Amino acid sequence: MKKYFLSFMTLLLLLPALAACGKYDYYAHVSDEKSDIFRAETESYTLTVSCVSREYPYLCDGVAAARSDLLEAVLAEKTPSGAEYELYFLEDVPRGGDMSFRSVTGDYFYSRSTEHFPDGSVSVKVVKNGVSEEILATSVKSENTLSVRDALEKAVSAEKETVDKMTRGEHFYGEFHVRLLRRDKNYYYVGIINEQGGILALLLDSETGEVLARKERD
């Protein structure tokens, strides 16, 4: 009886490993991830805050390195004013600073590391030339939006032949970029990067995972 009990307990301990057999963890090869986007709009600008987890150094070399979690904010004026902006995240202790103007894109940018990502919404204070206002940016995701893991699974399934070619033995030799995008609606961008830096770029429907566009570049 004791022997049977020990065998039973051993089997229970092995169940998680047995359940995982045959299913490769491609998420372990994600080097750049955008998991959520928060948006707010006023009469003079739109503000976008993104939850980003990115490797450092950031290289398209087919190898996923350790990642850091970041909050990235972009403020786009509706009419260019040449103003100076500051941005503060209103948590227990507000943190933020000056936003940098980007001449190429014509917007303002701010980034900082974070210990945790907001859920559902994020409160921020925007300071324009010394005058401040507090606004609430809300997530663009709905209950039907796929998670990053699910979007990656859809992409891997759609590009099984490509992924198989990048697999030797029991190891995948490549990396993934998976980013939630907001245009007229939500999409997912999935980049499959090989060891030579070549990228297979996919645009996915954010709810069904259907591949809407596909492009390869060396």
PDB file of C-alpha atoms in Angstrom:
ATOM      1  CA  MET A   1       0.000   0.000   0.000  1.00  0.00           C
ATOM      2  CA  LYS A   2       2.801   2.395   0.918  1.00  0.00           C
ATOM      3  CA  LYS A   3       4.587   1.594  -2.346  1.00  0.00           C
ATOM      4  CA  TYR A   4       1.389   2.276  -4.308  1.00  0.00           C
ATOM      5  CA  PHE A   5       0.915   5.615  -2.502  1.00  0.00           C
ATOM      6  CA  LEU A   6       4.480   6.724  -3.321  1.00  0.00           C
ATOM      7  CA  SER A   7       4.032   5.766  -6.974  1.00  0.00           C
ATOM      8  CA  PHE A   8       0.768   7.713  -7.096  1.00  0.00           C
ATOM      9  CA  MET A   9       2.377  10.811  -5.580  1.00  0.00           C
ATOM     10  CA  THR A  10       5.277  10.585  -8.027  1.00  0.00           C
ATOM     11  CA  LEU A  11       2.811  10.512 -10.914  1.00  0.00           C
ATOM     12  CA  LEU A  12       1.034  13.596  -9.580  1.00  0.00           C
ATOM     13  CA  LEU A  13       4.314  15.483  -9.394  1.00  0.00           C
ATOM     14  CA  LEU A  14       5.112  14.552 -12.990  1.00  0.00           C
ATOM     15  CA  LEU A  15       1.741  15.626 -14.409  1.00  0.00           C
ATOM     16  CA  PRO A  16       2.737  19.276 -15.127  1.00  0.00           C
ATOM     17  CA  ALA A  17       5.853  18.144 -16.992  1.00  0.00           C
ATOM     18  CA  LEU A  18       3.928  15.496 -18.892  1.00  0.00           C
ATOM     19  CA  ALA A  19       1.262  18.031 -19.856  1.00  0.00           C
ATOM     20  CA  ALA A  20       3.952  20.356 -21.199  1.00  0.00           C
ATOM     21  CA  CYS A  21       5.532  17.654 -23.346  1.00  0.00           C
ATOM     22  CA  GLY A  22       5.206  18.298 -27.059  1.00  0.00           C
ATOM     23  CA  LYS A  23       4.426  22.012 -26.667  1.00  0.00           C
ATOM     24  CA  TYR A  24       7.442  24.234 -27.198  1.00  0.00           C
ATOM     25  CA  ASP A  25       7.579  27.509 -25.245  1.00  0.00           C
ATOM     26  CA  TYR A  26       8.132  30.003 -28.073  1.00  0.00           C
ATOM     27  CA  TYR A  27       7.309  32.879 -25.723  1.00  0.00           C
ATOM     28  CA  ALA A  28      10.733  32.333 -24.132  1.00  0.00           C
ATOM     29  CA  HIS A  29      12.174  33.691 -27.402  1.00  0.00           C
ATOM     30  CA  VAL A  30      10.254  37.005 -27.347  1.00  0.00           C
ATOM     31  CA  SER A  31      12.768  39.864 -27.209  1.00  0.00           C
ATOM     32  CA  ASP A  32      10.402  42.798 -27.775  1.00  0.00           C
ATOM     33  CA  GLU A  33       6.819  42.911 -26.512  1.00  0.00           C
ATOM     34  CA  LYS A  34       4.112  45.570 -26.375  1.00  0.00           C
ATOM     35  CA  SER A  35       1.312  44.141 -24.283  1.00  0.00           C
ATOM     36  CA  ASP A  36      -1.028  47.104 -23.789  1.00  0.00           C
ATOM     37  CA  ILE A  37      -1.724  50.625 -25.020  1.00  0.00           C
ATOM     38  CA  PHE A  38      -3.470  53.422 -23.102  1.00  0.00           C
ATOM     39  CA  ARG A  39      -4.876  56.463 -24.903  1.00  0.00           C
ATOM     40  CA  ALA A  40      -6.234  59.864 -23.919  1.00  0.00           C
ATOM     41  CA  GLU A  41      -7.242  62.866 -26.014  1.00  0.00           C
ATOM     42  CA  THR A  42      -7.746  66.551 -25.249  1.00  0.00           C
ATOM     43  CA  GLU A  43      -8.544  69.536 -27.463  1.00  0.00           C
ATOM     44  CA  SER A  44      -4.849  70.128 -28.130  1.00  0.00           C
ATOM     45  CA  TYR A  45      -3.165  66.697 -28.147  1.00  0.00           C
ATOM     46  CA  THR A  46      -3.418  62.923 -27.991  1.00  0.00           C
ATOM     47  CA  LEU A  47      -1.402  60.895 -25.488  1.00  0.00           C
ATOM     48  CA  THR A  48      -0.425  57.256 -25.883  1.00  0.00           C
ATOM     49  CA  VAL A  49       1.187  55.193 -23.127  1.00  0.00           C
ATOM     50  CA  SER A  50       2.544  51.756 -24.021  1.00  0.00           C
ATOM     51  CA  CYS A  51       3.576  48.795 -21.869  1.00  0.00           C
ATOM     52  CA  VAL A  52       6.842  47.543 -23.348  1.00  0.00           C
ATOM     53  CA  SER A  53       9.153  44.706 -22.373  1.00  0.00           C
ATOM     54  CA  ARG A  54      12.356  44.832 -24.431  1.00  0.00           C
ATOM     55  CA  GLU A  55      15.747  43.172 -24.441  1.00  0.00           C
ATOM     56  CA  TYR A  56      18.898  45.155 -23.771  1.00  0.00           C
ATOM     57  CA  PRO A  57      20.925  45.652 -25.839  1.00  0.00           C
ATOM     58  CA  TYR A  58      18.234  45.714 -28.504  1.00  0.00           C
ATOM     59  CA  LEU A  59      19.503  43.699 -31.487  1.00  0.00           C
ATOM     60  CA  CYS A  60      17.819  41.864 -34.352  1.00  0.00           C
ATOM     61  CA  ASP A  61      20.198  38.913 -34.193  1.00  0.00           C
ATOM     62  CA  GLY A  62      17.875  35.962 -33.647  1.00  0.00           C
ATOM     63  CA  VAL A  63      18.772  35.720 -29.949  1.00  0.00           C
ATOM     64  CA  ALA A  64      16.404  36.842 -27.182  1.00  0.00           C
ATOM     65  CA  ALA A  65      18.272  38.462 -24.286  1.00  0.00           C
ATOM     66  CA  ALA A  66      17.052  39.507 -20.829  1.00  0.00           C
ATOM     67  CA  ARG A  67      14.287  42.117 -20.981  1.00  0.00           C
ATOM     68  CA  SER A  68      13.418  45.285 -19.071  1.00  0.00           C
ATOM     69  CA  ASP A  69       9.870  46.579 -18.490  1.00  0.00           C
ATOM     70  CA  LEU A  70       9.201  50.136 -19.660  1.00  0.00           C
ATOM     71  CA  LEU A  71       6.380  52.643 -19.882  1.00  0.00           C
ATOM     72  CA  GLU A  72       6.711  54.660 -23.089  1.00  0.00           C
ATOM     73  CA  ALA A  73       4.611  57.775 -23.662  1.00  0.00           C
ATOM     74  CA  VAL A  74       4.068  59.685 -26.909  1.00  0.00           C
ATOM     75  CA  LEU A  75       2.290  63.041 -27.008  1.00  0.00           C
ATOM     76  CA  ALA A  76       1.183  64.319 -30.420  1.00  0.00           C
ATOM     77  CA  GLU A  77      -0.083  67.896 -30.707  1.00  0.00           C
ATOM     78  CA  LYS A  78      -2.977  68.575 -33.051  1.00  0.00           C
ATOM     79  CA  THR A  79      -1.451  71.949 -33.907  1.00  0.00           C
ATOM     80  CA  PRO A  80       2.327  72.337 -33.444  1.00  0.00           C
ATOM     81  CA  SER A  81       3.050  74.925 -30.755  1.00  0.00           C
ATOM     82  CA  GLY A  82       6.739  74.566 -29.942  1.00  0.00           C
ATOM     83  CA  ALA A  83       5.780  74.134 -26.288  1.00  0.00           C
ATOM     84  CA  GLU A  84       7.767  72.270 -23.658  1.00  0.00           C
ATOM     85  CA  TYR A  85       6.091  69.281 -22.011  1.00  0.00           C
ATOM     86  CA  GLU A  86       6.603  67.277 -18.859  1.00  0.00           C
ATOM     87  CA  LEU A  87       4.854  64.023 -18.000  1.00  0.00           C
ATOM     88  CA  TYR A  88       4.276  62.446 -14.584  1.00  0.00           C
ATOM     89  CA  PHE A  89       2.720  59.074 -13.782  1.00  0.00           C
ATOM     90  CA  LEU A  90       0.461  59.541 -10.754  1.00  0.00           C
ATOM     91  CA  GLU A  91       1.173  56.493  -8.646  1.00  0.00           C
ATOM     92  CA  ASP A  92       1.816  56.507  -4.882  1.00  0.00           C
ATOM     93  CA  VAL A  93       4.854  58.664  -5.635  1.00  0.00           C
ATOM     94  CA  PRO A  94       4.494  60.567  -8.948  1.00  0.00           C
ATOM     95  CA  ARG A  95       7.398  59.890 -11.277  1.00  0.00           C
ATOM     96  CA  GLY A  96       8.225  61.500 -14.583  1.00  0.00           C
ATOM     97  CA  GLY A  97      10.127  64.320 -16.200  1.00  0.00           C
ATOM     98  CA  ASP A  98      10.719  66.295 -19.372  1.00  0.00           C
ATOM     99  CA  MET A  99       9.442  64.924 -22.662  1.00  0.00           C
ATOM    100  CA  SER A 100      11.838  65.007 -25.614  1.00  0.00           C
ATOM    101  CA  PHE A 101      10.689  66.470 -28.905  1.00  0.00           C
ATOM    102  CA  ARG A 102      11.334  64.157 -31.861  1.00  0.00           C
ATOM    103  CA  SER A 103      11.799  66.184 -35.025  1.00  0.00           C
ATOM    104  CA  VAL A 104      11.476  63.157 -37.323  1.00  0.00           C
ATOM    105  CA  THR A 105       8.002  62.210 -36.074  1.00  0.00           C
ATOM    106  CA  GLY A 106       6.994  65.655 -34.807  1.00  0.00           C
ATOM    107  CA  ASP A 107       5.881  64.413 -31.378  1.00  0.00           C
ATOM    108  CA  TYR A 108       7.085  64.291 -27.762  1.00  0.00           C
ATOM    109  CA  PHE A 109       8.463  61.152 -26.103  1.00  0.00           C
ATOM    110  CA  TYR A 110       9.102  59.980 -22.550  1.00  0.00           C
ATOM    111  CA  SER A 111      10.191  56.579 -21.235  1.00  0.00           C
ATOM    112  CA  ARG A 112      10.923  55.119 -17.816  1.00  0.00           C
ATOM    113  CA  SER A 113      11.402  51.720 -16.236  1.00  0.00           C
ATOM    114  CA  THR A 114       8.595  50.202 -14.181  1.00  0.00           C
ATOM    115  CA  GLU A 115       8.117  47.439 -11.631  1.00  0.00           C
ATOM    116  CA  HIS A 116       4.581  46.703 -12.809  1.00  0.00           C
ATOM    117  CA  PHE A 117       2.302  47.636 -15.699  1.00  0.00           C
ATOM    118  CA  PRO A 118      -1.038  49.474 -15.253  1.00  0.00           C
ATOM    119  CA  ASP A 119      -4.237  47.531 -15.677  1.00  0.00           C
ATOM    120  CA  GLY A 120      -7.200  49.066 -17.475  1.00  0.00           C
ATOM    121  CA  SER A 121      -6.145  52.705 -17.153  1.00  0.00           C
ATOM    122  CA  VAL A 122      -3.328  54.988 -16.043  1.00  0.00           C
ATOM    123  CA  SER A 123      -3.508  58.465 -14.497  1.00  0.00           C
ATOM    124  CA  VAL A 124      -0.949  61.016 -15.647  1.00  0.00           C
ATOM    125  CA  LYS A 125      -0.197  64.697 -15.208  1.00  0.00           C
ATOM    126  CA  VAL A 126       0.795  66.620 -18.326  1.00  0.00           C
ATOM    127  CA  VAL A 127       2.620  69.924 -17.828  1.00  0.00           C
ATOM    128  CA  LYS A 128       2.708  72.320 -20.785  1.00  0.00           C
ATOM    129  CA  ASN A 129       4.908  75.384 -20.326  1.00  0.00           C
ATOM    130  CA  GLY A 130       4.382  75.164 -16.574  1.00  0.00           C
ATOM    131  CA  VAL A 131       0.589  74.671 -16.710  1.00  0.00           C
ATOM    132  CA  SER A 132      -0.535  71.218 -15.618  1.00  0.00           C
ATOM    133  CA  GLU A 133      -3.608  69.048 -16.099  1.00  0.00           C
ATOM    134  CA  GLU A 134      -4.405  65.527 -14.958  1.00  0.00           C
ATOM    135  CA  ILE A 135      -5.885  63.080 -17.440  1.00  0.00           C
ATOM    136  CA  LEU A 136      -6.849  59.419 -17.494  1.00  0.00           C
ATOM    137  CA  ALA A 137      -5.594  57.235 -20.328  1.00  0.00           C
ATOM    138  CA  THR A 138      -7.606  54.037 -20.860  1.00  0.00           C
ATOM    139  CA  SER A 139      -6.613  50.740 -22.426  1.00  0.00           C
ATOM    140  CA  VAL A 140      -7.498  50.109 -26.068  1.00  0.00           C
ATOM    141  CA  LYS A 141      -7.905  46.402 -25.339  1.00  0.00           C
ATOM    142  CA  SER A 142     -11.299  44.740 -25.081  1.00  0.00           C
ATOM    143  CA  GLU A 143     -12.325  41.437 -23.543  1.00  0.00           C
ATOM    144  CA  ASN A 144     -11.853  39.862 -26.973  1.00  0.00           C
ATOM    145  CA  THR A 145      -8.280  41.066 -27.531  1.00  0.00           C
ATOM    146  CA  LEU A 146      -5.788  38.223 -27.665  1.00  0.00           C
ATOM    147  CA  SER A 147      -2.923  38.132 -25.196  1.00  0.00           C
ATOM    148  CA  VAL A 148       0.638  38.404 -26.464  1.00  0.00           C
ATOM    149  CA  ARG A 149       1.101  34.679 -25.863  1.00  0.00           C
ATOM    150  CA  ASP A 150      -2.036  33.819 -27.827  1.00  0.00           C
ATOM    151  CA  ALA A 151      -1.100  36.141 -30.701  1.00  0.00           C
ATOM    152  CA  LEU A 152       2.339  34.515 -30.863  1.00  0.00           C
ATOM    153  CA  GLU A 153       0.773  31.067 -30.899  1.00  0.00           C
ATOM    154  CA  LYS A 154      -1.449  32.090 -33.829  1.00  0.00           C
ATOM    155  CA  ALA A 155       1.565  33.431 -35.740  1.00  0.00           C
ATOM    156  CA  VAL A 156       3.668  30.322 -35.100  1.00  0.00           C
ATOM    157  CA  SER A 157       0.792  28.111 -36.240  1.00  0.00           C
ATOM    158  CA  ALA A 158       0.326  30.168 -39.432  1.00  0.00           C
ATOM    159  CA  GLU A 159       4.079  30.079 -40.189  1.00  0.00           C
ATOM    160  CA  LYS A 160       4.810  26.522 -39.088  1.00  0.00           C
ATOM    161  CA  GLU A 161       7.041  25.820 -42.100  1.00  0.00           C
ATOM    162  CA  THR A 162       9.185  28.896 -41.427  1.00  0.00           C
ATOM    163  CA  VAL A 163       9.441  28.136 -37.713  1.00  0.00           C
ATOM    164  CA  ASP A 164      10.312  24.500 -38.385  1.00  0.00           C
ATOM    165  CA  LYS A 165      13.202  25.587 -40.619  1.00  0.00           C
ATOM    166  CA  MET A 166      14.552  27.644 -37.710  1.00  0.00           C
ATOM    167  CA  THR A 167      14.380  24.681 -35.339  1.00  0.00           C
ATOM    168  CA  ARG A 168      17.261  22.245 -34.945  1.00  0.00           C
ATOM    169  CA  GLY A 169      16.846  19.300 -32.674  1.00  0.00           C
ATOM    170  CA  GLU A 170      14.620  20.500 -29.853  1.00  0.00           C
ATOM    171  CA  HIS A 171      15.662  24.162 -29.922  1.00  0.00           C
ATOM    172  CA  PHE A 172      14.324  27.166 -31.830  1.00  0.00           C
ATOM    173  CA  TYR A 173      17.054  29.437 -33.210  1.00  0.00           C
ATOM    174  CA  GLY A 174      15.444  32.825 -33.583  1.00  0.00           C
ATOM    175  CA  GLU A 175      13.528  35.528 -31.746  1.00  0.00           C
ATOM    176  CA  PHE A 176      10.108  37.157 -31.865  1.00  0.00           C
ATOM    177  CA  HIS A 177       8.795  40.699 -31.658  1.00  0.00           C
ATOM    178  CA  VAL A 178       5.127  40.810 -30.624  1.00  0.00           C
ATOM    179  CA  ARG A 179       3.467  44.225 -30.403  1.00  0.00           C
ATOM    180  CA  LEU A 180      -0.110  45.325 -29.914  1.00  0.00           C
ATOM    181  CA  LEU A 181      -0.888  48.119 -32.401  1.00  0.00           C
ATOM    182  CA  ARG A 182      -3.670  50.681 -32.543  1.00  0.00           C
ATOM    183  CA  ARG A 183      -4.729  52.170 -35.864  1.00  0.00           C
ATOM    184  CA  ASP A 184      -8.389  52.249 -36.962  1.00  0.00           C
ATOM    185  CA  LYS A 185      -8.702  49.269 -34.607  1.00  0.00           C
ATOM    186  CA  ASN A 186      -6.371  46.925 -32.749  1.00  0.00           C
ATOM    187  CA  TYR A 187      -3.859  44.687 -34.505  1.00  0.00           C
ATOM    188  CA  TYR A 188      -0.853  42.612 -33.559  1.00  0.00           C
ATOM    189  CA  TYR A 189       2.512  42.864 -35.245  1.00  0.00           C
ATOM    190  CA  VAL A 190       4.567  39.684 -35.020  1.00  0.00           C
ATOM    191  CA  GLY A 191       8.136  39.673 -36.301  1.00  0.00           C
ATOM    192  CA  ILE A 192       9.979  36.377 -36.713  1.00  0.00           C
ATOM    193  CA  ILE A 193      13.728  37.072 -36.787  1.00  0.00           C
ATOM    194  CA  ASN A 194      16.327  34.516 -37.851  1.00  0.00           C
ATOM    195  CA  GLU A 195      20.014  34.294 -36.905  1.00  0.00           C
ATOM    196  CA  GLN A 196      21.029  36.414 -39.889  1.00  0.00           C
ATOM    197  CA  GLY A 197      18.692  39.233 -38.881  1.00  0.00           C
ATOM    198  CA  GLY A 198      16.138  38.499 -41.589  1.00  0.00           C
ATOM    199  CA  ILE A 199      12.586  39.372 -40.563  1.00  0.00           C
ATOM    200  CA  LEU A 200       9.265  37.838 -41.502  1.00  0.00           C
ATOM    201  CA  ALA A 201       6.692  40.486 -40.527  1.00  0.00           C
ATOM    202  CA  LEU A 202       3.060  39.562 -39.919  1.00  0.00           C
ATOM    203  CA  LEU A 203       0.014  41.735 -39.228  1.00  0.00           C
ATOM    204  CA  LEU A 204      -2.655  39.882 -37.277  1.00  0.00           C
ATOM    205  CA  ASP A 205      -6.259  40.594 -36.383  1.00  0.00           C
ATOM    206  CA  SER A 206      -6.086  41.248 -32.633  1.00  0.00           C
ATOM    207  CA  GLU A 207      -9.164  39.151 -31.843  1.00  0.00           C
ATOM    208  CA  THR A 208      -9.046  36.185 -34.222  1.00  0.00           C
ATOM    209  CA  GLY A 209      -5.304  35.982 -34.867  1.00  0.00           C
ATOM    210  CA  GLU A 210      -5.929  35.832 -38.627  1.00  0.00           C
ATOM    211  CA  VAL A 211      -2.898  36.907 -40.678  1.00  0.00           C
ATOM    212  CA  LEU A 212      -3.925  40.028 -42.610  1.00  0.00           C
ATOM    213  CA  ALA A 213      -0.554  40.887 -44.168  1.00  0.00           C
ATOM    214  CA  ARG A 214       2.827  39.220 -44.587  1.00  0.00           C
ATOM    215  CA  LYS A 215       6.206  40.652 -45.646  1.00  0.00           C
ATOM    216  CA  GLU A 216       9.756  39.327 -45.651  1.00  0.00           C
ATOM    217  CA  ARG A 217      12.932  41.372 -45.592  1.00  0.00           C
ATOM    218  CA  ASP A 218      16.601  40.508 -45.187  1.00  0.00           C
TER     219      ASP A 218
END
